[in-house]
Structures are given as C-alpha cells and as structure tokens.
C-alpha cells in the first residue's frame, strides 16, 4: 500500500463513528446558521390542511444494520426487484425523512415554511397503487391521486428506471413561504432541507437492506396535475427511489 492510499483508506471502528458524528454536527450547524432575522410568513401563503382518504401505516420497522455499516458502502442503485416493499419499511423511510426536517429546522416549520412528503406507491404491502401525501402526525398516507402502473408508469418520470421502484418519496416545499421569510436565501434553505430529508430516507432504506437513489429529475407537470404542485406554493425539490435490489 502506498502512502497515498493509506491516507485515503476509510476510517474504521471509533474513527468511523466520530466521522459520522462530525458530519451530522455539520448538518445541524448549517441549520443554525440559517436562523438569521426572518420575516413572518403571511397567512395567505400558508397552506390550508386538505382532506382525502387515509391509509394508516404500520409502526416503522427497526433498522436491520448499523449506520456505520451502511454509510460508507452507500451507492446509487437504479435497478429494482419486482418485490413489494413492506408497509413498515415505507413507514420507517417516511418517518426518518420527516424527523430529519423536524429536528433540523423546527423554527422553519413553526413559521409555516413546511416540507411536504409525497409517496408514489407502486408495490407496497397494504397500500394501493397511488400518489399519497404523508401525514407524519397520523402516521398515515392521504391519497391524492391514482397512478398508472406497468409501462405507463414510465410517463411519470424523466428516467424510466425510477418507474420500476417499489415506491418514490417526493419532497416538496413551500417556496412562496420560504421566499417571503428569507428572501432568495429561502430557496437554498429549502433545498438543503430537502437534501437532508432525502438522504435520511436513503440511509434508513439501506439500514433496512433496501436500495435506491436520491434524484432531482422530476417532471413538473406530473405533480402539477396530480398533486396541485404549482412549483411555488408547493414546489418539488428532491426525491428518493426505493426498492429491493434486483437479482444479478
Ligand atoms: C441534487 C442531486 C440531484 C440528482 N439527480 C439525479 C437524477 O436526476 N437522476 C439520477 O439518476 N441521479 C440523480 N442524482 C443521484 C446522483 O447521480 C448519485 O448520487 C450519483 O450518481 C452518485 O452516486 P454514488 O454515490 O453511487 O456514486 C442526484 C443527486 C443529487 C445530490
């Protein structure tokens, strides 16, 4: 082993845990730094709650692997098996994305600058195929529209491989409220929050022995037509495709 490769060798044991803790602390510091003086969000820019049929989710599944075991081996996977995702696994993925945002940016949420998590479910046990909004307080999915299945599902995504995932998490944010509160910094902040939520979902999936990737190549018209996402009051920011690994 040359001195160069020794320097690049991934940390192990305690060093690895310390690296993870430092990365998480950096994420929190970024959230704190965003706490500069902010304008209150006008009431008309806050979203009113909406109704729809609910599907209760099971309690989130517990991780099957340690964070330090999966983090450094994490890689984007875009080929998925045709098997279904357990409802409890989806529940854990959605809960972790929401928890990341709730713990990282409580002030933003209290001020009315919320992230909304959507789930395009194709193969999830106990959940009919469809597009849903995740309701973290109720641990439930609120149906917002149907979704085509099979080859027609490819029309919903920019890259057809994402239509073969068992489920997609789509993270949207209230850009109008973010800009009203922070000016243009609000957009950057929303993207940071969506990135943190998407990566929390990814790490949770890995710890459940699932695979996937984050991506931002969403088709704006799909969410506009199906989820009333006008790109301003509700703007699609980031996504995570989840599934079981395809057999090779
Ligand atoms: C902001 C952002 C946007 C991304 N958009 C896409 C995308 O549209 N399509 C895609 O296949 N991957 C997308 N990715 C995933 C990256 O391509 C992926 O993380 C990259 O291939 C690195 O993979 P690796 O960690 O396995 O090396 C995106 C990642 C980020 C952070």
Short mmCIF file of C-alpha atoms and ligand atoms in Angstrom, two decimals:
data_model
loop_
_atom_site.label_atom_id
_atom_site.label_comp_id
_atom_site.label_asym_id
_atom_site.label_seq_id
_atom_site.Cartn_x
_atom_site.Cartn_y
_atom_site.Cartn_z
CA UNK A 1 0.00 0.00 0.00
CA UNK A 2 1.45 3.40 -0.97
CA UNK A 3 1.39 6.32 1.50
CA UNK A 4 -1.28 7.96 -0.70
CA UNK A 5 -3.72 5.07 -0.50
CA UNK A 6 -3.07 4.82 3.24
CA UNK A 7 -4.21 8.43 3.59
CA UNK A 8 -7.40 7.70 1.61
CA UNK A 9 -8.28 4.49 3.46
CA UNK A 10 -11.76 4.77 5.01
CA UNK A 11 -11.79 5.12 8.79
CA UNK A 12 -12.77 2.13 10.89
CA UNK A 13 -14.17 1.49 14.38
CA UNK A 14 -14.23 4.51 16.69
CA UNK A 15 -12.77 6.79 13.97
CA UNK A 16 -15.65 5.93 11.70
CA UNK A 17 -18.25 6.73 14.37
CA UNK A 18 -16.52 10.04 15.10
CA UNK A 19 -16.59 10.91 11.39
CA UNK A 20 -20.33 10.22 11.25
CA UNK A 21 -20.97 12.32 14.34
CA UNK A 22 -18.96 15.20 12.86
CA UNK A 23 -20.93 15.05 9.60
CA UNK A 24 -24.23 15.16 11.49
CA UNK A 25 -22.99 18.10 13.61
CA UNK A 26 -22.08 19.99 10.43
CA UNK A 27 -25.61 19.50 9.13
CA UNK A 28 -27.05 20.91 12.35
CA UNK A 29 -24.65 23.90 12.25
CA UNK A 30 -25.91 24.74 8.79
CA UNK A 31 -29.45 24.71 10.16
CA UNK A 32 -28.43 27.02 13.00
CA UNK A 33 -26.66 29.42 10.63
CA UNK A 34 -29.92 29.81 8.73
CA UNK A 35 -31.51 31.35 11.82
CA UNK A 36 -30.90 34.94 10.75
CA UNK A 37 -33.66 37.57 11.20
CA UNK A 38 -36.65 36.43 9.21
CA UNK A 39 -39.92 37.96 8.10
CA UNK A 40 -43.13 36.26 9.31
CA UNK A 41 -44.87 34.22 6.60
CA UNK A 42 -48.18 35.91 5.63
CA UNK A 43 -51.24 33.80 6.44
CA UNK A 44 -52.30 33.61 2.77
CA UNK A 45 -49.02 31.84 1.87
CA UNK A 46 -49.52 29.11 4.45
CA UNK A 47 -51.21 26.02 3.14
CA UNK A 48 -54.61 25.04 4.46
CA UNK A 49 -54.95 21.40 5.52
CA UNK A 50 -56.57 19.23 2.87
CA UNK A 51 -58.67 16.09 3.21
CA UNK A 52 -58.62 12.75 1.40
CA UNK A 53 -58.97 9.03 2.11
CA UNK A 54 -56.39 7.86 4.67
CA UNK A 55 -54.34 4.66 4.75
CA UNK A 56 -52.82 4.01 8.18
CA UNK A 57 -49.19 2.92 8.09
CA UNK A 58 -47.77 0.25 10.39
CA UNK A 59 -45.20 1.26 13.02
CA UNK A 60 -41.83 1.99 11.41
CA UNK A 61 -39.63 -1.09 11.02
CA UNK A 62 -36.49 -1.17 13.16
CA UNK A 63 -33.13 -0.95 11.38
CA UNK A 64 -31.54 -4.25 10.42
CA UNK A 65 -27.99 -2.85 10.00
CA UNK A 66 -25.94 -0.20 11.78
CA UNK A 67 -25.47 3.26 10.26
CA UNK A 68 -21.71 2.87 10.29
CA UNK A 69 -22.06 -0.45 8.42
CA UNK A 70 -24.05 1.02 5.52
CA UNK A 71 -22.89 4.63 5.18
CA UNK A 72 -19.51 4.15 3.61
CA UNK A 73 -20.77 1.41 1.27
CA UNK A 74 -23.73 3.55 0.11
CA UNK A 75 -24.02 3.74 -3.65
CA UNK A 76 -26.79 4.82 -6.02
CA UNK A 77 -28.85 1.81 -7.25
CA UNK A 78 -31.40 2.20 -10.05
CA UNK A 79 -32.35 -1.46 -10.76
CA UNK A 80 -35.05 -2.89 -8.55
CA UNK A 81 -36.60 -6.30 -7.98
CA UNK A 82 -40.32 -6.69 -8.65
CA UNK A 83 -40.98 -7.49 -4.99
CA UNK A 84 -43.12 -5.34 -2.71
CA UNK A 85 -41.87 -3.05 -0.02
CA UNK A 86 -43.19 -3.88 3.45
CA UNK A 87 -45.54 -1.20 4.77
CA UNK A 88 -43.41 -0.96 7.93
CA UNK A 89 -40.30 -0.30 5.83
CA UNK A 90 -42.03 2.50 3.91
CA UNK A 91 -43.26 3.85 7.23
CA UNK A 92 -39.67 3.95 8.55
CA UNK A 93 -38.37 5.66 5.41
CA UNK A 94 -41.03 8.38 5.51
CA UNK A 95 -40.72 8.88 9.27
CA UNK A 96 -36.94 9.33 9.05
CA UNK A 97 -37.24 11.96 6.31
CA UNK A 98 -39.77 13.89 8.35
CA UNK A 99 -37.78 13.51 11.57
CA UNK A 100 -34.65 14.88 9.94
CA UNK A 101 -36.53 18.03 9.00
CA UNK A 102 -38.39 18.32 12.31
CA UNK A 103 -35.16 18.06 14.32
CA UNK A 104 -33.04 20.16 11.97
CA UNK A 105 -35.38 23.04 11.20
CA UNK A 106 -38.11 23.30 13.86
CA UNK A 107 -38.20 27.12 13.58
CA UNK A 108 -38.90 27.00 9.86
CA UNK A 109 -41.76 24.58 10.33
CA UNK A 110 -43.24 26.58 13.20
CA UNK A 111 -43.11 29.67 10.97
CA UNK A 112 -45.14 27.92 8.28
CA UNK A 113 -42.32 27.02 5.89
CA UNK A 114 -43.01 23.33 5.69
CA UNK A 115 -41.77 20.43 3.62
CA UNK A 116 -44.45 18.07 2.39
CA UNK A 117 -43.57 14.48 1.69
CA UNK A 118 -45.36 12.63 -1.10
CA UNK A 119 -45.17 8.96 -1.87
CA UNK A 120 -45.75 7.36 -5.25
CA UNK A 121 -46.53 3.81 -4.19
CA UNK A 122 -46.50 1.05 -6.80
CA UNK A 123 -45.66 -2.02 -4.76
CA UNK A 124 -46.13 -1.51 -1.04
CA UNK A 125 -47.83 -4.14 1.10
CA UNK A 126 -51.12 -2.76 2.46
CA UNK A 127 -51.06 0.36 0.26
CA UNK A 128 -52.98 0.54 -3.04
CA UNK A 129 -51.05 1.86 -6.03
CA UNK A 130 -51.41 5.64 -5.99
CA UNK A 131 -49.94 9.00 -5.10
CA UNK A 132 -50.17 9.94 -1.43
CA UNK A 133 -49.23 12.78 0.90
CA UNK A 134 -47.55 11.56 4.07
CA UNK A 135 -49.15 12.75 7.30
CA UNK A 136 -46.42 12.27 9.94
CA UNK A 137 -48.65 13.19 12.90
CA UNK A 138 -51.11 10.45 11.98
CA UNK A 139 -48.51 8.04 10.59
CA UNK A 140 -50.80 7.73 7.59
CA UNK A 141 -50.94 8.30 3.87
CA UNK A 142 -53.57 10.62 2.40
CA UNK A 143 -54.48 9.64 -1.16
CA UNK A 144 -54.22 12.49 -3.64
CA UNK A 145 -54.46 10.70 -7.00
CA UNK A 146 -54.25 7.46 -8.91
CA UNK A 147 -51.04 6.39 -10.67
CA UNK A 148 -50.63 4.36 -13.84
CA UNK A 149 -48.96 1.01 -13.37
CA UNK A 150 -46.66 -1.07 -15.60
CA UNK A 151 -45.11 0.51 -18.73
CA UNK A 152 -47.42 3.54 -18.49
CA UNK A 153 -45.80 4.47 -15.18
CA UNK A 154 -42.73 5.49 -17.16
CA UNK A 155 -44.62 8.56 -18.39
CA UNK A 156 -44.48 9.91 -14.83
CA UNK A 157 -40.70 10.06 -14.55
CA UNK A 158 -37.82 11.50 -16.54
CA UNK A 159 -35.80 8.28 -16.18
CA UNK A 160 -37.83 5.14 -16.80
CA UNK A 161 -35.86 3.11 -14.22
CA UNK A 162 -37.49 5.09 -11.41
CA UNK A 163 -40.91 3.81 -12.52
CA UNK A 164 -39.73 0.31 -11.59
CA UNK A 165 -39.02 1.28 -7.97
CA UNK A 166 -41.44 -0.08 -5.38
CA UNK A 167 -42.07 3.47 -4.18
CA UNK A 168 -40.80 7.01 -4.62
CA UNK A 169 -40.56 9.62 -1.91
CA UNK A 170 -41.07 13.08 -3.43
CA UNK A 171 -40.14 16.02 -1.23
CA UNK A 172 -41.92 19.28 -1.90
CA UNK A 173 -41.61 22.63 -0.15
CA UNK A 174 -43.47 25.90 0.14
CA UNK A 175 -41.17 28.13 -1.92
CA UNK A 176 -43.55 31.09 -1.66
CA UNK A 177 -43.38 30.99 2.14
CA UNK A 178 -39.59 30.44 2.14
CA UNK A 179 -39.01 33.48 -0.08
CA UNK A 180 -41.40 35.62 1.96
CA UNK A 181 -39.49 34.72 5.12
CA UNK A 182 -35.88 34.77 3.95
CA UNK A 183 -35.68 36.33 0.51
CA UNK A 184 -33.67 34.32 -2.02
CA UNK A 185 -31.81 32.55 0.81
CA UNK A 186 -35.11 30.75 1.41
CA UNK A 187 -34.71 28.72 -1.77
CA UNK A 188 -31.25 27.49 -0.79
CA UNK A 189 -32.51 26.65 2.65
CA UNK A 190 -35.41 24.62 1.25
CA UNK A 191 -33.03 22.69 -1.00
CA UNK A 192 -30.73 21.96 1.95
CA UNK A 193 -33.67 20.69 3.98
CA UNK A 194 -34.89 18.52 1.11
CA UNK A 195 -31.36 17.14 0.66
CA UNK A 196 -31.13 16.25 4.34
CA UNK A 197 -34.58 14.60 4.31
CA UNK A 198 -33.83 12.67 1.12
CA UNK A 199 -30.53 11.37 2.41
CA UNK A 200 -32.10 10.42 5.76
CA UNK A 201 -34.64 8.37 3.80
CA UNK A 202 -31.83 6.76 1.79
CA UNK A 203 -29.80 5.79 4.88
CA UNK A 204 -32.90 4.39 6.54
CA UNK A 205 -33.63 2.29 3.45
CA UNK A 206 -30.06 0.96 3.45
CA UNK A 207 -30.37 0.03 7.10
CA UNK A 208 -33.45 -2.00 6.12
CA UNK A 209 -31.41 -3.85 3.46
CA UNK A 210 -33.16 -1.94 0.69
CA UNK A 211 -31.54 0.05 -2.11
CA UNK A 212 -32.26 3.20 -4.05
CA UNK A 213 -31.02 6.61 -5.00
CA UNK A 214 -31.82 10.23 -4.48
CA UNK A 215 -32.64 12.17 -7.62
CA UNK A 216 -33.96 15.54 -8.70
CA UNK A 217 -35.05 14.78 -12.28
CA UNK A 218 -38.79 15.13 -11.65
CA UNK A 219 -41.34 16.05 -14.33
CA UNK A 220 -43.05 19.22 -13.05
CA UNK A 221 -46.31 18.66 -14.95
CA UNK A 222 -46.91 15.30 -13.26
CA UNK A 223 -47.05 16.78 -9.78
CA UNK A 224 -48.91 19.84 -11.01
CA UNK A 225 -51.66 17.67 -12.47
CA UNK A 226 -51.82 15.07 -9.71
CA UNK A 227 -50.80 16.88 -6.52
CA UNK A 228 -51.65 20.52 -7.20
CA UNK A 229 -47.94 21.40 -7.07
CA UNK A 230 -47.78 24.78 -8.80
CA UNK A 231 -43.99 24.99 -8.36
CA UNK A 232 -44.32 27.96 -5.99
CA UNK A 233 -46.63 27.29 -3.06
CA UNK A 234 -45.80 23.63 -3.50
CA UNK A 235 -42.52 23.05 -5.33
CA UNK A 236 -40.99 19.63 -5.98
CA UNK A 237 -37.42 19.71 -4.64
CA UNK A 238 -35.90 16.26 -4.42
CA UNK A 239 -36.84 12.59 -4.46
CA UNK A 240 -35.73 9.15 -3.36
CA UNK A 241 -36.48 5.91 -5.22
CA UNK A 242 -36.65 2.80 -3.03
CA UNK A 243 -36.87 -0.90 -3.68
CA UNK A 244 -35.29 -4.26 -3.11
CA UNK A 245 -32.12 -4.95 -5.04
CA UNK A 246 -32.62 -6.67 -8.42
CA UNK A 247 -31.07 -10.12 -8.52
CA UNK A 248 -27.96 -10.12 -10.71
C1 LIG B 1 -29.08 17.16 -6.15
C2 LIG B 1 -29.00 15.79 -6.77
C3 LIG B 1 -29.73 15.52 -7.91
C4 LIG B 1 -29.68 14.26 -8.51
N1 LIG B 1 -30.42 13.98 -9.61
C5 LIG B 1 -30.36 12.77 -10.19
C6 LIG B 1 -31.16 12.45 -11.33
O1 LIG B 1 -31.95 13.26 -11.80
N2 LIG B 1 -31.05 11.21 -11.82
C7 LIG B 1 -30.22 10.27 -11.31
O2 LIG B 1 -30.15 9.16 -11.84
N3 LIG B 1 -29.48 10.53 -10.22
C8 LIG B 1 -29.53 11.75 -9.65
N4 LIG B 1 -28.80 12.02 -8.54
C9 LIG B 1 -28.06 10.94 -7.94
C10 LIG B 1 -26.63 11.03 -8.29
O3 LIG B 1 -26.50 10.78 -9.66
C11 LIG B 1 -25.89 10.00 -7.50
O4 LIG B 1 -25.90 10.40 -6.19
C12 LIG B 1 -24.52 9.88 -8.07
O5 LIG B 1 -24.66 9.02 -9.18
C13 LIG B 1 -23.56 9.38 -7.07
O6 LIG B 1 -23.83 8.05 -6.87
P1 LIG B 1 -22.87 7.23 -5.96
O7 LIG B 1 -22.98 7.86 -4.59
O8 LIG B 1 -23.32 5.84 -6.02
O9 LIG B 1 -21.51 7.42 -6.54
C14 LIG B 1 -28.85 13.28 -7.95
C15 LIG B 1 -28.12 13.55 -6.78
C16 LIG B 1 -28.19 14.79 -6.21
C17 LIG B 1 -27.40 15.06 -4.94
#
